[in-house]
Each structure stands twice: as C-alpha cells, then as structure tokens.
Short mmCIF file of C-alpha atoms and ligand atoms in Angstrom, two decimals:
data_model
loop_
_atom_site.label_atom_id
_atom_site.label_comp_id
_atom_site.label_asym_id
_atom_site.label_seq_id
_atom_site.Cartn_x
_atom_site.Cartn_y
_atom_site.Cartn_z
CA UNK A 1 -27.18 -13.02 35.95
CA UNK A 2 -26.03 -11.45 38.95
CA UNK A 3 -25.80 -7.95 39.04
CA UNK A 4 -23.29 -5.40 40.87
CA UNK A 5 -24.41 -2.34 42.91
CA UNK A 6 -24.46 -0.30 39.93
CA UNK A 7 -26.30 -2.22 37.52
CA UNK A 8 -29.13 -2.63 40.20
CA UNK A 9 -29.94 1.60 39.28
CA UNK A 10 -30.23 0.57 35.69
CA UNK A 11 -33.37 -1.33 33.95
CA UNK A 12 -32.85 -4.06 31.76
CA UNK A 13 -36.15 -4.65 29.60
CA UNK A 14 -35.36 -8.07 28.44
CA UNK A 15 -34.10 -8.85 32.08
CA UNK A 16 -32.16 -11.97 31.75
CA UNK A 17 -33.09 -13.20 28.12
CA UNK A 18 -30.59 -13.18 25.63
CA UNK A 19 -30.76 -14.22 21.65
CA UNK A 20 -29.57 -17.71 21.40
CA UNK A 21 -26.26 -18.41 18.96
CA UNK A 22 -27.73 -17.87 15.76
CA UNK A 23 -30.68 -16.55 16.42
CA UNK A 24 -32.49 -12.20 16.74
CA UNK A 25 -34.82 -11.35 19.60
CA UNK A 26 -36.67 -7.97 18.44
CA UNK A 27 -35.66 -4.99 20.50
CA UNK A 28 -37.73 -1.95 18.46
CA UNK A 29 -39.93 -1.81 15.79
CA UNK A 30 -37.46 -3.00 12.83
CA UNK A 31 -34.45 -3.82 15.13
CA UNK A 32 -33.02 -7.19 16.09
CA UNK A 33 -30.40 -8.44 18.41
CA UNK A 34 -27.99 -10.59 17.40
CA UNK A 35 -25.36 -12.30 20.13
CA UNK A 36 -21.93 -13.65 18.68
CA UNK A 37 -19.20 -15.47 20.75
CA UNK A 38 -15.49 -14.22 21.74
CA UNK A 39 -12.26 -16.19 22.57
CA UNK A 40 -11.84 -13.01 25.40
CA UNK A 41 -12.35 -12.40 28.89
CA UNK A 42 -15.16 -10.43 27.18
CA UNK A 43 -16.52 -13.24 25.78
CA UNK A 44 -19.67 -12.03 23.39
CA UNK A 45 -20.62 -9.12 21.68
CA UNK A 46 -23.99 -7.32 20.48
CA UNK A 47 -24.86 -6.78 16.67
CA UNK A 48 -27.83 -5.44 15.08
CA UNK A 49 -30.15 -5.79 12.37
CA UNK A 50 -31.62 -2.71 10.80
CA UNK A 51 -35.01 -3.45 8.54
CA UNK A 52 -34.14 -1.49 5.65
CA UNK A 53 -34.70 -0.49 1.83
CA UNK A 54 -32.20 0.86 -0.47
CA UNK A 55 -32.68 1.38 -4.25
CA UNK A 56 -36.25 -0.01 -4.04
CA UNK A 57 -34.66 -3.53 -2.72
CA UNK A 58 -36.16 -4.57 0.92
CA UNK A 59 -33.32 -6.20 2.94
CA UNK A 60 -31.51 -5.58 6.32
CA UNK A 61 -28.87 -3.15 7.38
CA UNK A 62 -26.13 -5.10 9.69
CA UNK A 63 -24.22 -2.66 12.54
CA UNK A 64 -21.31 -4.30 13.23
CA UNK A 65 -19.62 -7.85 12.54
CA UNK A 66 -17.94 -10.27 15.10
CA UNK A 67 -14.66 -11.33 14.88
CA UNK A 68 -13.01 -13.51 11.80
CA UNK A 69 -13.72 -17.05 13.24
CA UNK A 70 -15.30 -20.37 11.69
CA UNK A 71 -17.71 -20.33 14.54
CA UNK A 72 -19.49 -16.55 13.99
CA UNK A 73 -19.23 -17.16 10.17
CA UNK A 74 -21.62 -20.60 11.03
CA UNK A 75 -23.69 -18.48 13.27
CA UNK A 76 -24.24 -15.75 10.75
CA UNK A 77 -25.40 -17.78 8.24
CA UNK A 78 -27.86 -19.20 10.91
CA UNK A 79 -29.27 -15.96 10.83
CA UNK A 80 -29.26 -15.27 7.09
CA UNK A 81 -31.24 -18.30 6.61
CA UNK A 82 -33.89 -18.11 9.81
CA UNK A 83 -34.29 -14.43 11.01
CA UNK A 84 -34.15 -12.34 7.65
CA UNK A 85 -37.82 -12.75 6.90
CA UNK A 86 -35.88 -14.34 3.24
CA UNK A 87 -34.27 -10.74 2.53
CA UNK A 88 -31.09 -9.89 1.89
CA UNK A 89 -28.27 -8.22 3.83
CA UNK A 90 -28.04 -4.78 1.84
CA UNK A 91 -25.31 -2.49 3.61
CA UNK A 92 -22.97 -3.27 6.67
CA UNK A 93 -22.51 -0.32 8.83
CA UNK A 94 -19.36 -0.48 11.85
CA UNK A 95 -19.28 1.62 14.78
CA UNK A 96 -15.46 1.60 15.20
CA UNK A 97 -12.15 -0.42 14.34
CA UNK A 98 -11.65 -2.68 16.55
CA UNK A 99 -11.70 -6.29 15.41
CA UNK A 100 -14.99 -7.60 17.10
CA UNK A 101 -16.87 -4.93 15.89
CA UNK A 102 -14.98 -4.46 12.16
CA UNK A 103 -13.81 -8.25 11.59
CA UNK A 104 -16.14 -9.94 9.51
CA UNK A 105 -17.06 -6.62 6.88
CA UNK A 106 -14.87 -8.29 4.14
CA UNK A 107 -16.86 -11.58 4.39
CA UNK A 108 -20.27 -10.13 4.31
CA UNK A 109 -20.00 -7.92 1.92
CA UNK A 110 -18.53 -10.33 -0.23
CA UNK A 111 -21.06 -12.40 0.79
CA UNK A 112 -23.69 -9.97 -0.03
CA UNK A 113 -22.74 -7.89 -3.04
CA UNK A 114 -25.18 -8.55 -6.30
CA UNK A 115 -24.29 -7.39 -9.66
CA UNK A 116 -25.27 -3.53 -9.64
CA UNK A 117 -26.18 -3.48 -6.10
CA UNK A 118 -22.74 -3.70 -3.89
CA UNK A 119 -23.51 -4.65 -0.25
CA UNK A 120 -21.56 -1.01 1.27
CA UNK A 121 -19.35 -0.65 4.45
CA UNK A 122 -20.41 2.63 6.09
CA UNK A 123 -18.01 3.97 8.85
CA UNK A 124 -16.22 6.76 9.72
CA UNK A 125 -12.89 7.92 8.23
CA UNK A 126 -10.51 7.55 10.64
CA UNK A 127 -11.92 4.01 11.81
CA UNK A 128 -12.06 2.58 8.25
CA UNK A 129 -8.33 4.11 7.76
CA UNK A 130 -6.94 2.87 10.67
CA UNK A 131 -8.53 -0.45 10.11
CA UNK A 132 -6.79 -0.92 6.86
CA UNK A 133 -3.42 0.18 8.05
CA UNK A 134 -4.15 -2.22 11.48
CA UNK A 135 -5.17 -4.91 8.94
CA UNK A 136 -1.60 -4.87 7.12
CA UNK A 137 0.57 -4.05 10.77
CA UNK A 138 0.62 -3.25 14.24
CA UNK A 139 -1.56 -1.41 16.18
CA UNK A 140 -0.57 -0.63 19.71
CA UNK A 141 -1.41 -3.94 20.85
CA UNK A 142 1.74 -5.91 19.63
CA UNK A 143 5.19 -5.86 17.79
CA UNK A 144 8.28 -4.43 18.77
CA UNK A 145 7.15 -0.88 18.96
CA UNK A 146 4.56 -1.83 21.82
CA UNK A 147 6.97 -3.13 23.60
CA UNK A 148 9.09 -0.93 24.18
CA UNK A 149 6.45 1.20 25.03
CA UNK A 150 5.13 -1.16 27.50
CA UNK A 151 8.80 -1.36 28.91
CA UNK A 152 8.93 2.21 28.91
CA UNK A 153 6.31 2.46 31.33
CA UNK A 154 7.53 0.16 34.13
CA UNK A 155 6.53 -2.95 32.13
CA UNK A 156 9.85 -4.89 32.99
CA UNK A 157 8.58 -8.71 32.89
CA UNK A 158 10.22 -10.50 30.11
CA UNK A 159 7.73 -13.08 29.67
CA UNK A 160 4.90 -10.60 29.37
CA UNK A 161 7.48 -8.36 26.58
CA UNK A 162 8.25 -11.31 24.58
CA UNK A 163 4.56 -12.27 24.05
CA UNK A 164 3.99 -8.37 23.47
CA UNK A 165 6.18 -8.67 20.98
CA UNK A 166 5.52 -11.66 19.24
CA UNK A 167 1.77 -10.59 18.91
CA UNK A 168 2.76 -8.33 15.76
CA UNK A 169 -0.40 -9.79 13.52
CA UNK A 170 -2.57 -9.64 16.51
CA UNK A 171 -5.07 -7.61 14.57
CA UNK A 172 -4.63 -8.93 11.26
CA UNK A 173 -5.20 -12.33 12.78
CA UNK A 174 -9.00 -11.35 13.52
CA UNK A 175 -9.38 -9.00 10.66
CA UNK A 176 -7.63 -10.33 7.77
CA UNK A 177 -8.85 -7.86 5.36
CA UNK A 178 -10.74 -5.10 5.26
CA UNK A 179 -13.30 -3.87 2.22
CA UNK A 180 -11.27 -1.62 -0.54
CA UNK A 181 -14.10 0.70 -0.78
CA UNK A 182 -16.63 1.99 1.66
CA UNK A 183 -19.23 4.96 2.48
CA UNK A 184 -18.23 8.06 4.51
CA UNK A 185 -20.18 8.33 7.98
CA UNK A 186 -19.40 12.00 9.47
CA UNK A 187 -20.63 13.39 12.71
CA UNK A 188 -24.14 14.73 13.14
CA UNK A 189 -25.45 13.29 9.72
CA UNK A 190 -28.53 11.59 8.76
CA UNK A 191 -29.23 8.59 7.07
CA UNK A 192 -32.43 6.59 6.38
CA UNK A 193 -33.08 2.61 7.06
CA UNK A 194 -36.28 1.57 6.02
CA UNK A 195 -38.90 4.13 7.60
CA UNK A 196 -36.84 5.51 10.45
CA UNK A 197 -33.81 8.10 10.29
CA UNK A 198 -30.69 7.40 12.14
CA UNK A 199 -28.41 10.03 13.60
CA UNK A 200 -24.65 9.63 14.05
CA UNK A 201 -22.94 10.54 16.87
CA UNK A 202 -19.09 10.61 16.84
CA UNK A 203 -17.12 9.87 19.87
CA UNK A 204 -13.39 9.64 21.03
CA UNK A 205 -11.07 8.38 23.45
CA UNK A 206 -12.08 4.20 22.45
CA UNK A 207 -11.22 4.40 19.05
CA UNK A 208 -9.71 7.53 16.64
CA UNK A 209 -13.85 8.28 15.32
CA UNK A 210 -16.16 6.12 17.14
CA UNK A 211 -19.85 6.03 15.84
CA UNK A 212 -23.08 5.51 17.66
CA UNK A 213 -26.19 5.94 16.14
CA UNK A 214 -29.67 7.12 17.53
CA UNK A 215 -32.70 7.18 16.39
CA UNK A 216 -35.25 9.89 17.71
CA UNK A 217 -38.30 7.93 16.75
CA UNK A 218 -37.27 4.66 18.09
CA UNK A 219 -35.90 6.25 21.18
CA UNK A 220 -33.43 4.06 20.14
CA UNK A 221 -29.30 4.54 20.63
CA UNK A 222 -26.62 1.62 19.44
CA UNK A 223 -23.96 2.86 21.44
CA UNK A 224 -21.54 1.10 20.32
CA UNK A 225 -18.53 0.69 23.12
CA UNK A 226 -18.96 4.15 23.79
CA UNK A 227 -21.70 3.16 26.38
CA UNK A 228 -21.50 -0.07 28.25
CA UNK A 229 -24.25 -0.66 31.13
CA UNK A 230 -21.91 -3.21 33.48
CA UNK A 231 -18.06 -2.69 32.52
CA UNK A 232 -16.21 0.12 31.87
CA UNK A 233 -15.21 1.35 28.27
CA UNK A 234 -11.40 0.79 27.40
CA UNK A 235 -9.27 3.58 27.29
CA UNK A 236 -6.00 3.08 26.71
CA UNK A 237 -2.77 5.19 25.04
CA UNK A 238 -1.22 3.28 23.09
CA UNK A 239 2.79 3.07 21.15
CA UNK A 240 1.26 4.81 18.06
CA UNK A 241 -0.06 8.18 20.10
CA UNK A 242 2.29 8.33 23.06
CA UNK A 243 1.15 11.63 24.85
CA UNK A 244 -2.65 10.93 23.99
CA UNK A 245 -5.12 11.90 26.46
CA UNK A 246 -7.78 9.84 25.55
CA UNK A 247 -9.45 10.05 29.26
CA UNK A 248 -10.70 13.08 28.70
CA UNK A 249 -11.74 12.45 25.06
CA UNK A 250 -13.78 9.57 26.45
CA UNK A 251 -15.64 11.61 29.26
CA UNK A 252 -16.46 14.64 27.04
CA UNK A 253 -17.96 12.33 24.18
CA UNK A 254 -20.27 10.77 26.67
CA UNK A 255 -21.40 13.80 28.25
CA UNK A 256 -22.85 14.62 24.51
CA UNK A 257 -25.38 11.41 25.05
CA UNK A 258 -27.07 13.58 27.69
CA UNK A 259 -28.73 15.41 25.35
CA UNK A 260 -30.84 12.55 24.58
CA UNK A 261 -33.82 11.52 26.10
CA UNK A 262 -33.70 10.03 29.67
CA UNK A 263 -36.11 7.06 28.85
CA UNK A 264 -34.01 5.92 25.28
CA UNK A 265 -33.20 2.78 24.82
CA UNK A 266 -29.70 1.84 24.75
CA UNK A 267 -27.89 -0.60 22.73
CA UNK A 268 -24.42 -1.74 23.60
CA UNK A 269 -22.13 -3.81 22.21
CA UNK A 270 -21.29 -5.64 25.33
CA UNK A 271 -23.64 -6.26 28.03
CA UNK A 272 -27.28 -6.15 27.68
CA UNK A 273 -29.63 -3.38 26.48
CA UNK A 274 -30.74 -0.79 28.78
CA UNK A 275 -32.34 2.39 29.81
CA UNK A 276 -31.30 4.66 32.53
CA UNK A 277 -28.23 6.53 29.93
CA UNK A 278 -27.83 9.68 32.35
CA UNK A 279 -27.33 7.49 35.44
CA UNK A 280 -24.59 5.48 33.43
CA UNK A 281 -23.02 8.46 32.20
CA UNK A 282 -22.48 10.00 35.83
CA UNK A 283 -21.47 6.17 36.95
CA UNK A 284 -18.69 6.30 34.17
CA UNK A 285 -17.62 9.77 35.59
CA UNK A 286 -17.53 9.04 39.07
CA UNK A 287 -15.22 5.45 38.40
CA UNK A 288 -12.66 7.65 36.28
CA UNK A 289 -12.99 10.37 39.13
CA UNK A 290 -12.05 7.28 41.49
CA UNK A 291 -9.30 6.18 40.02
CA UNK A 292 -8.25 9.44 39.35
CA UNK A 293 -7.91 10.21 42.64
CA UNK A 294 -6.70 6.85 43.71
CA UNK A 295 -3.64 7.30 40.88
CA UNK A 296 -3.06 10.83 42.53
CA UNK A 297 -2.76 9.02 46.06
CA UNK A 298 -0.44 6.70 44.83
CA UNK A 299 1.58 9.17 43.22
CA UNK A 300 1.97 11.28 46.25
CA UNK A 301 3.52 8.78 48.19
CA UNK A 302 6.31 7.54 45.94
CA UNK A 303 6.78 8.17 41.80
CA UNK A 304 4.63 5.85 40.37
CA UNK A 305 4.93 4.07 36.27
CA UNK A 306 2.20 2.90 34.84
CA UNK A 307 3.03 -0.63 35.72
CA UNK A 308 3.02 0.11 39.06
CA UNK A 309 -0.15 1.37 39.23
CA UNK A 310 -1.77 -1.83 38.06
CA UNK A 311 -2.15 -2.97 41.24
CA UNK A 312 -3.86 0.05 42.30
CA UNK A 313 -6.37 0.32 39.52
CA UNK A 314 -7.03 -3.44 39.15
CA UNK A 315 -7.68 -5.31 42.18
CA UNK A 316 -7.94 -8.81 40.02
CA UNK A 317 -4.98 -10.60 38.46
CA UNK A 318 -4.89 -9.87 34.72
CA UNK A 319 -3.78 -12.71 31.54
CA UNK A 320 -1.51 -11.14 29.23
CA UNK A 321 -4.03 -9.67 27.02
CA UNK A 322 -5.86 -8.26 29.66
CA UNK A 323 -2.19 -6.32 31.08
CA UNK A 324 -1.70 -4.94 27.76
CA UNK A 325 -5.50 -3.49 27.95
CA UNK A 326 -4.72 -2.67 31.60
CA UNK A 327 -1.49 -1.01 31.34
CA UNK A 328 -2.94 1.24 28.29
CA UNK A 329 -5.46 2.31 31.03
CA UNK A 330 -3.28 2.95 33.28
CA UNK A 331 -1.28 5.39 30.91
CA UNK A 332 -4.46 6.74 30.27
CA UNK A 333 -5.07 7.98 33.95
CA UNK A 334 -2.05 8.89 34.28
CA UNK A 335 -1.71 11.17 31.23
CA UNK A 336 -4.99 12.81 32.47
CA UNK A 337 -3.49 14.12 35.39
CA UNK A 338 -0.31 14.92 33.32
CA UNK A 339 -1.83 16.89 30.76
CA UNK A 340 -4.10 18.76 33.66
CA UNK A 341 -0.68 19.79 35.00
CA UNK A 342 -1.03 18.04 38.34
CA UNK A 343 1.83 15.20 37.60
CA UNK A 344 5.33 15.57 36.09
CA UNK A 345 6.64 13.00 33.82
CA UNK A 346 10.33 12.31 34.12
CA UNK A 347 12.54 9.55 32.71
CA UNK A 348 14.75 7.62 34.89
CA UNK A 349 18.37 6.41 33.95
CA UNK A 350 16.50 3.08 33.48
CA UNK A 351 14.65 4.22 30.27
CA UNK A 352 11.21 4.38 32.64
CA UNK A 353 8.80 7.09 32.69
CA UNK A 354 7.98 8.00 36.43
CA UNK A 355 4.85 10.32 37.24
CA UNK A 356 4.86 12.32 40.39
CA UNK A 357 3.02 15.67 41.68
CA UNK A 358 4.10 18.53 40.08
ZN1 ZN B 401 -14.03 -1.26 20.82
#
C-alpha cells in the first residue's frame, strides 16, 4: 500500500495485512478486526469484536455495523459462524450515526436477541436520536432543503441540485431502520467487556455525540472517525445546522486524545490501525491550519462562496457524492473564520452567501 509523506511518521503494526472479507485478525488481547466493503470512494470500513460476558453468558461485543447491503449481511454471518470461538453476539455498541457505522444494528440485534437476554444497542443520545429521525427523513445530505442550501452557497449546477434533491432517502436507503430501544452511552463513563474496562470518550464536529472508546489496560483506543491515520475526518455544516462551526468542535475533541498515552494503539474506522496518536493529532491541526489559511487567501482577493472554494481546497475532481461532502467542508472552513470574526458573510441579490475579510 503506498503511503503519503505523512503516513511514513506513523507505525502500522500489522503493516500491510488486512482481515480478509469475512474473516478477524486479533489486534489485542480479546479484540478482533473485522473489514466490511463500501459502494464509496471510501470503499471499506473497520469493525470490532469485543470478547465479552454479560449476565453470566460468554459472547462478543460488536462496535459498529457496516452498511445495509446483501453483501456485509453474507460477510457477517461468515464471521458468526468461523471467528466467534461458537459464542454469541451479546450487545452491539455504535460510535456515531452515520450509516456505515449505524446501518446494520436493526439486523443484528434482531439477529441476536434470545428470550430474556435482548442483544442491546449502546450509543450515545444524540447519535441514536438523530439516527432515528435520519432513518424516517433527510439529513443534510439530500432533499429539497439541502439543496437549497447547497445553492445558497454558490452551488449553481443544475445537474448536481437535481441529484441533491432527488437523494431525499439517501440515509434511509442504507439504514432502513433503526432499533426502538437502546442503552445510554454518556461521556467519561465506564463500562466492562469481559475482563477489561472501556472508557468513552465523546467527540464533536463529525457527528452531533461521537463515541470512541479506550481502554487503559489494552492501551487500546477505537477511535471511531474521530481519528483517521491517512485521510482527513469529514466535517461538514450541513441544511439542518446552518451557522454550525463544527471545525472547531472537531479540533478541540481531538486535542482531548492527547491525554492518552503516546504508545496506544489506535483503532480507526477507516484506514489501518496505528500508533503514533499525538503526531496525527498535530497532522490534523496543521491540514485545517492549511486550508485555513489557504480559504483566507482566497478570500482576500475576491468574495469567495463555498462553491468557489472547492477548487481551492480540493485539488482532485469530485463525483456528486463526494461535492456534497466537499462543499459541507468547505462551509465548514469557512464558518471557522466567520465565527472567529475574520470573514463577513453577506448575501448577494442572487440568493448566495459571499465570505470576505471583515
Ligand atoms: Zn462518520
């Protein structure tokens, strides 16, 4: 796999090896790696196995799901019927919202539930909420209301707003439903799986109450999205929070990580597992500080939108799933420097927001 400039200050235990489609490779005492595909850009993510005991039953704890697909549902069972040691699942725990982490929790807890001993999602609040309403409507990502937010940022191509808008069930598609009932995760509490404690860790600016845990014993973190060893974490505003600053959400929930041991292990959702946190951390500062300072450029030589920007912020050409990612991004930066006070926002006679120094 090649690496970039970046990655090359970062160790990667398992170097290149990666747990085959359908099968764990062990990464910690009691913790397995599972790999599932995605129809993205991003085209896999990370899940985890947790060796566990609850109510006196031996089993395994799952963090986080794949998306809703034929394919991860086949690949799943794989594992249920090779790499459980022939124990059950007995809780499903989910970092965030967001339909490859979230998708499948319906399914396996369905899946897994036993008279008098229900298989539990545990998640944060605002996650599971938002996941239910997401499940049942839009989310930022599609519909009419993104849209017009999308327009009202410089987004003017009419291909790109009709498939916007036509992408209402975008979410719903990949998470079809989400579990009626589920188990409260809160920052800085403890829970037990099998012989180790786990510590949560909330964190904002990727989704509204984003979860990573970390073990102290293990010197072991699942990070989640919140920490990603080769790309950087999304960070978009989006229709539903319009003068979110999510930017600076993001970079103050990673600077908590630091905290934690130099030498821990880290587990990501995308990408592979890694140490060198603190190094990634100031890496993920010193890209936003980039492109902070490249959007402040920009914006000194002529009122930029967010659209406009694109160009500046991503040198690639982006699908139409990747602009609507990009341009949320893009807001994102921009509303840093808004909400610092060095831009002004004003709104043209064309219904499009303009950002220039104040
Ligand atoms: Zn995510």
């Amino acid at each position: 796999m090649a690496m970039n400039e970046l990655e090359r200050q970062l160790h990667y235990p398992l170097g290149d090896t990666l747990p085959e489609a359908g099968r764990t490779l062990d990464m910690a005492p009691g913790v397995r790696w599972v790999r599932m595909g995605l129809p993205f850009a991003l085209d896999h993510i990370n899940l985890w196995l947790l060796r566990d005991r609850i109510a006196g039953r031996e089993g395994w704890t799952i963090v986080d799901c794949g998306i809703t697909n034929a394919d991860t549902q086949r690949h799943w069972e794989q594992v249920f019927r090779d790499e459980l040691d022939g124990l059950p699942v007995l809780r499903i725990i989910v970092t965030h919202m967001h339909p490859d982490h979230i998708g499948l929790a319906d399914w396996l807890v369905d899946r897994w539930s036993a008279p008098g001993h229900p298989c539990r999602l545990w998640m944060s609040a605002a996650d599971y909420t938002g996941a239910r309403l997401a499940s049942q409507s839009t989310t930022g990502f599609g519909g009419a209301a993104a849209a017009a937010f999308m327009a009202s940022h410089g987004l003017t191509d009419p291909d790109a707003i009709e498939k916007i808008k036509a992408r209402a069930n975008y979410y719903a598609s990949m998470v079809p439903k989400v579990p009626d009932s589920y188990h409260r995760l809160r920052d800085s509490q403890t829970f037990d799986a099998g012989d180790h404690t786990w510590h949560c860790i909330a964190g904002h600016g990727h989704a509204p109450e984003h979860m990573s845990l970390y073990c102290e014993t293990l010197g072991v973190l699942i990070s989640g999205d919140m920490l990603l060893p080769r790309i950087s974490t999304n960070v978009s505003v989006t229709d539903m929070e319009p003068e979110a600053n999510p930017l600076r959400l993001y970079l103050a929930s990673i600077d908590r990580y630091r905290a934690l041991p130099s030498d821990t292990l880290v587990l990501p959702s995308h990408g592979r597992p890694f140490r060198g946190m603190h190094t990634r951390i100031d890496q993920l500062h010193r890209h936003h500080d980039e492109r902070l300072a490249d959007v402040m450029a920009a914006c000194r030589e002529t009122p930029q939108t967010a659209a406009s920007l694109l160009k500046v912020l991503f040198k690639r050409p982006l699908d139409l799933h990747q602009t609507t990612f990009a341009m949320g991004e893009s807001i994102a930066h921009l509303h840093a420097l808004w909400l610092d006070g060095h831009l002004q926002r004003t709104m043209g006679d064309d219904g499009v927001l303009r950002f220039a120094p104040s």
